[in-house]
mmCIF file of C-alpha atoms in Angstrom:
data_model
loop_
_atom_site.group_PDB
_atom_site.id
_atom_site.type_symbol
_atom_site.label_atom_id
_atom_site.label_comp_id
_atom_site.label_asym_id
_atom_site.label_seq_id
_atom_site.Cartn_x
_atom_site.Cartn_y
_atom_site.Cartn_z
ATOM 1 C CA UNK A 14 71.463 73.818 -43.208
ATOM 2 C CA UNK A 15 68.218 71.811 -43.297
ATOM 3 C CA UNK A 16 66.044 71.257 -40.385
ATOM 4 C CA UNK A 17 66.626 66.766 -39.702
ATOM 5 C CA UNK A 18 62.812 65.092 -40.589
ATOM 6 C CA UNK A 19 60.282 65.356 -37.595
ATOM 7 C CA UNK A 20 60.108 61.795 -36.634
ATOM 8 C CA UNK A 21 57.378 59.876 -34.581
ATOM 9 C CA UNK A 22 59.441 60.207 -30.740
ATOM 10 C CA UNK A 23 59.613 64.293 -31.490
ATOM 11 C CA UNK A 24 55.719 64.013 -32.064
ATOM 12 C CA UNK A 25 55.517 62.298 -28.703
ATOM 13 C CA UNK A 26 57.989 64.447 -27.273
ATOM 14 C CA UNK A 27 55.613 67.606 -28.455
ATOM 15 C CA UNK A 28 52.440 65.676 -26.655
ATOM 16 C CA UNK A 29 54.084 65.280 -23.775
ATOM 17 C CA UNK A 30 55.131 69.189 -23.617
ATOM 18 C CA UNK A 31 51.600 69.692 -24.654
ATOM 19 C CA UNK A 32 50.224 67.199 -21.517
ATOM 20 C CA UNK A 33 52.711 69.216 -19.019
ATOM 21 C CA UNK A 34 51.568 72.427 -19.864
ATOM 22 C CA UNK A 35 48.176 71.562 -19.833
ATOM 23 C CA UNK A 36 48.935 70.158 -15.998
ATOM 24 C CA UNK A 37 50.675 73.444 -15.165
ATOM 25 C CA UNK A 38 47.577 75.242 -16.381
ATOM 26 C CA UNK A 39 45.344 73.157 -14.056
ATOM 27 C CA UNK A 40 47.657 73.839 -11.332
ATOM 28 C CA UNK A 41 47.366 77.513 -11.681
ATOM 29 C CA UNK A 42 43.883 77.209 -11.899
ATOM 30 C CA UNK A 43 43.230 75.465 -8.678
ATOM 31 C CA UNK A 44 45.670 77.997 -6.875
ATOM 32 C CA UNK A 45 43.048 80.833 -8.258
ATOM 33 C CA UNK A 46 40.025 78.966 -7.019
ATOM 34 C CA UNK A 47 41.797 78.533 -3.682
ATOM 35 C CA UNK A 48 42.017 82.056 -3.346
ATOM 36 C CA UNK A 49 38.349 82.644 -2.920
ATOM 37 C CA UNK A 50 37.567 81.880 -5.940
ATOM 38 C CA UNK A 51 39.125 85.060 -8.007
ATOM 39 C CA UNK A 52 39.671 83.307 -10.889
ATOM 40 C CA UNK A 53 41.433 85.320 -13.771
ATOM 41 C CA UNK A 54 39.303 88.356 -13.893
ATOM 42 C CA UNK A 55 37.739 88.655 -10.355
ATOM 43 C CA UNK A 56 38.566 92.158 -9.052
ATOM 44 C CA UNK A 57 41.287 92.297 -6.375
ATOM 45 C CA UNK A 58 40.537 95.180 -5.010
ATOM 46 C CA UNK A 59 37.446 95.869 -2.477
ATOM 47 C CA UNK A 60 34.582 98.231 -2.933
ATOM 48 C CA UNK A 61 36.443 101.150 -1.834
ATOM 49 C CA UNK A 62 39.719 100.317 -4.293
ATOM 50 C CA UNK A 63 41.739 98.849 -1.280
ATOM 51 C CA UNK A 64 43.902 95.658 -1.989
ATOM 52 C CA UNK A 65 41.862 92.745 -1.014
ATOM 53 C CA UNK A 66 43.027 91.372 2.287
ATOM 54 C CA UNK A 67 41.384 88.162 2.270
ATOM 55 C CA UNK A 68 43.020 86.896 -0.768
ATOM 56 C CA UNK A 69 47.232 86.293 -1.315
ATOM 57 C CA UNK A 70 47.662 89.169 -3.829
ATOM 58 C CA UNK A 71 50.898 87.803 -5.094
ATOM 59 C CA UNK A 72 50.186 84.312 -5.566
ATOM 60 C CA UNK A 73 46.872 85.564 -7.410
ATOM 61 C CA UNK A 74 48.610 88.035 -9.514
ATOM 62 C CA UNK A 75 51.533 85.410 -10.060
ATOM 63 C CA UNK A 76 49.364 82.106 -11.015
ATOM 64 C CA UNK A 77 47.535 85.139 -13.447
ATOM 65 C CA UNK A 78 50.544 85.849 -15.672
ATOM 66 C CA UNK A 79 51.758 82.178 -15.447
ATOM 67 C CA UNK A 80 48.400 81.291 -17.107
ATOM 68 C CA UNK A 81 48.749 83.909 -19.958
ATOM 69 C CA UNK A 82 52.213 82.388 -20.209
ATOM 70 C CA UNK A 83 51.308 79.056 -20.208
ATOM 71 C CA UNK A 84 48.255 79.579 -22.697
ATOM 72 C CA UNK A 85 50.598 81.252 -25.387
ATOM 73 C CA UNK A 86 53.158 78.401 -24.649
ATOM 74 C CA UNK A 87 50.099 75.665 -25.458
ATOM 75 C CA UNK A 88 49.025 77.221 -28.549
ATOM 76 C CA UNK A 89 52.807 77.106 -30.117
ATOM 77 C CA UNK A 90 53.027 73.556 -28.953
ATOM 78 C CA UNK A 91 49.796 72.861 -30.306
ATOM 79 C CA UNK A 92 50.992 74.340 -33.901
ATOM 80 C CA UNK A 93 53.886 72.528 -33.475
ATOM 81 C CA UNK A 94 52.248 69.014 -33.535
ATOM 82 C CA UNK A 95 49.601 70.253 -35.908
ATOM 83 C CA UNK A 96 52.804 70.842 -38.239
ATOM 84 C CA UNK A 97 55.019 67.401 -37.423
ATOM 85 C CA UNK A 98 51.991 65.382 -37.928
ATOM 86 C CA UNK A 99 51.683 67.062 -41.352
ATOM 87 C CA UNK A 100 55.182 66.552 -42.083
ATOM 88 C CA UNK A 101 54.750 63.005 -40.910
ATOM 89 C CA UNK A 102 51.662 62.117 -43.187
ATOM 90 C CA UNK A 103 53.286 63.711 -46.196
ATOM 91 C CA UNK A 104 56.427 61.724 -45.545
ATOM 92 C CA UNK A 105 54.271 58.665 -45.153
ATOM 93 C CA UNK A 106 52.237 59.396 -48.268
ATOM 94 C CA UNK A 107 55.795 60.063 -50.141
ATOM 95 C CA UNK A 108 57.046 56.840 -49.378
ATOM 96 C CA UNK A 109 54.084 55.267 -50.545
ATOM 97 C CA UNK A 110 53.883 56.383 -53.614
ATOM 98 C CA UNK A 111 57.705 55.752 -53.929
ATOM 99 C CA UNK A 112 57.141 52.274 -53.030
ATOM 100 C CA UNK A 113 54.301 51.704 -55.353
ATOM 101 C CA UNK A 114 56.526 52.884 -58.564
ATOM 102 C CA UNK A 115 59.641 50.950 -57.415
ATOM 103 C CA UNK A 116 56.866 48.045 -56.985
ATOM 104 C CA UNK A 117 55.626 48.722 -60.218
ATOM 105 C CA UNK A 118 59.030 49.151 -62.025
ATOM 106 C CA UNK A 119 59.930 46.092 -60.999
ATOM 107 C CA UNK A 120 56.983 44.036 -62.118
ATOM 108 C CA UNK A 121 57.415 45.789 -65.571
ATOM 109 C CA UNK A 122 61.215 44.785 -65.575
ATOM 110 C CA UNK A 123 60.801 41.252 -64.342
ATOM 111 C CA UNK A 124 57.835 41.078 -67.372
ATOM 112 C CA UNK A 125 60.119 42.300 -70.164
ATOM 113 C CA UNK A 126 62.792 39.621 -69.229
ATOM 114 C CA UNK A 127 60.012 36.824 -69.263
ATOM 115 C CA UNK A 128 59.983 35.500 -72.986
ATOM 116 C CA UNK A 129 56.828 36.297 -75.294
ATOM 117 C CA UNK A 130 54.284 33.287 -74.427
ATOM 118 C CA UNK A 131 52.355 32.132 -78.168
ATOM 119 C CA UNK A 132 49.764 29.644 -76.789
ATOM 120 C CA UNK A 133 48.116 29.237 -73.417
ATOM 121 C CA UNK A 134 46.569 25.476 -71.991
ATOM 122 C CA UNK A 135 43.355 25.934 -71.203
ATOM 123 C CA UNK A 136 42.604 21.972 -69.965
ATOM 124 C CA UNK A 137 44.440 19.517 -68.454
ATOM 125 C CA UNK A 138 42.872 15.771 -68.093
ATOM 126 C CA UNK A 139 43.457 14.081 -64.606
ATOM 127 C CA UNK A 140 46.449 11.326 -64.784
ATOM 128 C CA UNK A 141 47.245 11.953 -68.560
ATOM 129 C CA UNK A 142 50.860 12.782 -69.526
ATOM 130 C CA UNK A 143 50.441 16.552 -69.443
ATOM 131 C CA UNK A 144 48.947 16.030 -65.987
ATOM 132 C CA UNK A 145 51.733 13.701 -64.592
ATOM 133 C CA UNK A 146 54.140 16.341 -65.932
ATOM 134 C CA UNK A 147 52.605 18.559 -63.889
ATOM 135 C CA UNK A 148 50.932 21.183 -66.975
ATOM 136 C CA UNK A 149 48.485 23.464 -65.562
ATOM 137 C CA UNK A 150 45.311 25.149 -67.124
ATOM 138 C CA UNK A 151 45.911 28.870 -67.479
ATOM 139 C CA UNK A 152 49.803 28.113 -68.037
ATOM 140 C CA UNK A 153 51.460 30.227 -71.111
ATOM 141 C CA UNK A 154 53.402 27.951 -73.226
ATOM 142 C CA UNK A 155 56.275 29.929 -73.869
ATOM 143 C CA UNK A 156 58.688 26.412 -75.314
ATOM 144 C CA UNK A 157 57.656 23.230 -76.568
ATOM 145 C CA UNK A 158 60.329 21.433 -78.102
ATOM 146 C CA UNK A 159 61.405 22.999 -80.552
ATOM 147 C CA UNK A 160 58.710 25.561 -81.252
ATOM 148 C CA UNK A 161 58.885 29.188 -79.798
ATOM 149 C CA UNK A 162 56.838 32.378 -80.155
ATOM 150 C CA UNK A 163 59.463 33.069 -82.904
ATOM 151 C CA UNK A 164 58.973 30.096 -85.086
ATOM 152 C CA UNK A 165 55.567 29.467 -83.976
ATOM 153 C CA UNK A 166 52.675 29.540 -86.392
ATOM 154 C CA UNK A 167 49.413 27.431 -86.051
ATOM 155 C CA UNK A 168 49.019 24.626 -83.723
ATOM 156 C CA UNK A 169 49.392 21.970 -86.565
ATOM 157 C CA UNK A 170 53.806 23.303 -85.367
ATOM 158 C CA UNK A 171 53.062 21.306 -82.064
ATOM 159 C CA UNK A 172 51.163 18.433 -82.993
ATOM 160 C CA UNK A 173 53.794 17.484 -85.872
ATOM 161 C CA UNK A 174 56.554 18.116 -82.373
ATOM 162 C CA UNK A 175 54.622 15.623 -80.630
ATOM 163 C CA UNK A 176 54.123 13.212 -83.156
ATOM 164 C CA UNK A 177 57.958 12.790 -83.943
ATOM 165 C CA UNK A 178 58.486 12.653 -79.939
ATOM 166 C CA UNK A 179 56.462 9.738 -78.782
ATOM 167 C CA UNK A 180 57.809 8.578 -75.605
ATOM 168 C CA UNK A 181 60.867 10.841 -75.477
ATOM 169 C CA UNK A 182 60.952 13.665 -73.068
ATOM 170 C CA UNK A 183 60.471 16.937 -74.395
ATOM 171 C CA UNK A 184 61.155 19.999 -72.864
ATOM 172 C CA UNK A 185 58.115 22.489 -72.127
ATOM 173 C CA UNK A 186 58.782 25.924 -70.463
ATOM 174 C CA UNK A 187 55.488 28.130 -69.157
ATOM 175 C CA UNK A 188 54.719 30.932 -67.338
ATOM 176 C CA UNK A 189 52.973 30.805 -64.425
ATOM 177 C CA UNK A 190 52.406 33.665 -62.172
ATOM 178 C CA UNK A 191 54.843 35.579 -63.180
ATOM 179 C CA UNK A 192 57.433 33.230 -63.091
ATOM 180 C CA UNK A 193 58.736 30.651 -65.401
ATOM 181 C CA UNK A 194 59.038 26.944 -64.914
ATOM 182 C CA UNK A 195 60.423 24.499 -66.884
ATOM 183 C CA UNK A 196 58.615 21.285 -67.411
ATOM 184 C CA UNK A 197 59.910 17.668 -68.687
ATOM 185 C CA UNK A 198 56.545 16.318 -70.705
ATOM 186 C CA UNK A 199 56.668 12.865 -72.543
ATOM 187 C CA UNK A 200 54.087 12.251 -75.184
ATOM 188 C CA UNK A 201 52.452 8.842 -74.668
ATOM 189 C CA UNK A 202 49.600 6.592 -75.194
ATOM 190 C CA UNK A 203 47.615 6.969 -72.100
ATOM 191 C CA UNK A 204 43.744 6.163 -71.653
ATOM 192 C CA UNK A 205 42.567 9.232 -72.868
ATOM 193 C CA UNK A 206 42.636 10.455 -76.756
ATOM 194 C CA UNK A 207 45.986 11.442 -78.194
ATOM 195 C CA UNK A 208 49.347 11.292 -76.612
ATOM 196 C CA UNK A 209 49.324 14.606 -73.870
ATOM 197 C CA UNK A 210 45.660 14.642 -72.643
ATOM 198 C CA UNK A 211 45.480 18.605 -72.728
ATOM 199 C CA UNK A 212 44.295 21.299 -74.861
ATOM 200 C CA UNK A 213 46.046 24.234 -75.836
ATOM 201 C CA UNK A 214 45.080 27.387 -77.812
ATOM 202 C CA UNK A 215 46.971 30.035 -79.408
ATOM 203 C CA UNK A 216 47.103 33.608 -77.928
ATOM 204 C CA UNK A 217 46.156 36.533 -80.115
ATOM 205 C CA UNK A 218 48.980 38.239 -81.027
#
């Protein structure tokens, strides 16, 4: 059966082991340097090989082998979070990069169900009809009227749409950002020249 992902609270779980252990150590240590001072390799026996009386053989011999303990314990701990924070960052990395292709399969499918734009506006005079529809430069035509990237061939195909729609509504569709919006544009006499008061050019194809 497989082992159930390391997750962030066993990580903390580990550091805490890690921070105990580390106390018990100290602990141990401070019982040594009670006893005279012996620390872990001080002899404890006296210049003529008798047990030391002036030192609490057991507890010295005892705090010893719980240090050696302890030691070996800290080292597998410290593997131990060496290896869930490996696990961790490769799970993190993993579901990064999963993210990023979901991400990008999803721009790609939401750009294949756009329609093909054929011309793009690249200016938009203030308060003419294209304006007051609300036409933005940069916007991909992708309808005007009647014309399409299927029947669309030089821009002589919208001017001729234009012509025949003075003062009716016509419907425009763009894309803009991604997305596509539908505008309602009526071609008019305004102040400016001609009847929309933007320019639009064709995109290569």
């Amino acid at each position: 059966m497989a082992e159930p992902p390391v997750s962030v609270q066993d990580v903390q779980s580990l550091v805490r082991r890690k921070d105990e252990i580390e106390a018990q150590i100290r602990a141990c240590y401070e019982l040594l340097e009670d006893q005279k001072g012996v620390g872990m390799s001080e002899p404890l026996v006296d210049a003529e090989g008798y047990p030391r009386a002036d030192v609490d053989l057991y507890q010295v011999r005892t705090a010893r082998h719980n240090i050696i303990c302890l030691q070996n314990d800290h080292k597998a701990v410290m593997r131990q979070v060496e290896e869930a924070l490996h696990q961790l960052h490769a799970r993190e990395k993993e579901k990064r990069a999963r993210d990023e292709a979901e991400a990008q399969a999803e721009a790609v499918s939401r750009n294949q169900s756009l329609p093909q734009p054929f011309a793009r506006v690249n200016a938009v005079t203030p308060g003419s009809p294209a304006s007051l529809a609300g036409l933005q430069v940069d916007d991909e035509i992708v309808e005007f009227g009647s014309v399409n990237a299927h029947n669309f061939q030089t821009l002589q195909n919208i001017a001729t749409v234009v012509q025949h729609s003075e003062g009716k509504p016509l419907s425009v569709s763009v894309i803009r950002g991604g997305e596509k919006v539908h505008l309602g544009l009526t071609p008019k006499r305004w102040a400016g020249k001609g009847l929309l008061g933007c320019n639009i050019v064709p995109l290569q194809r």
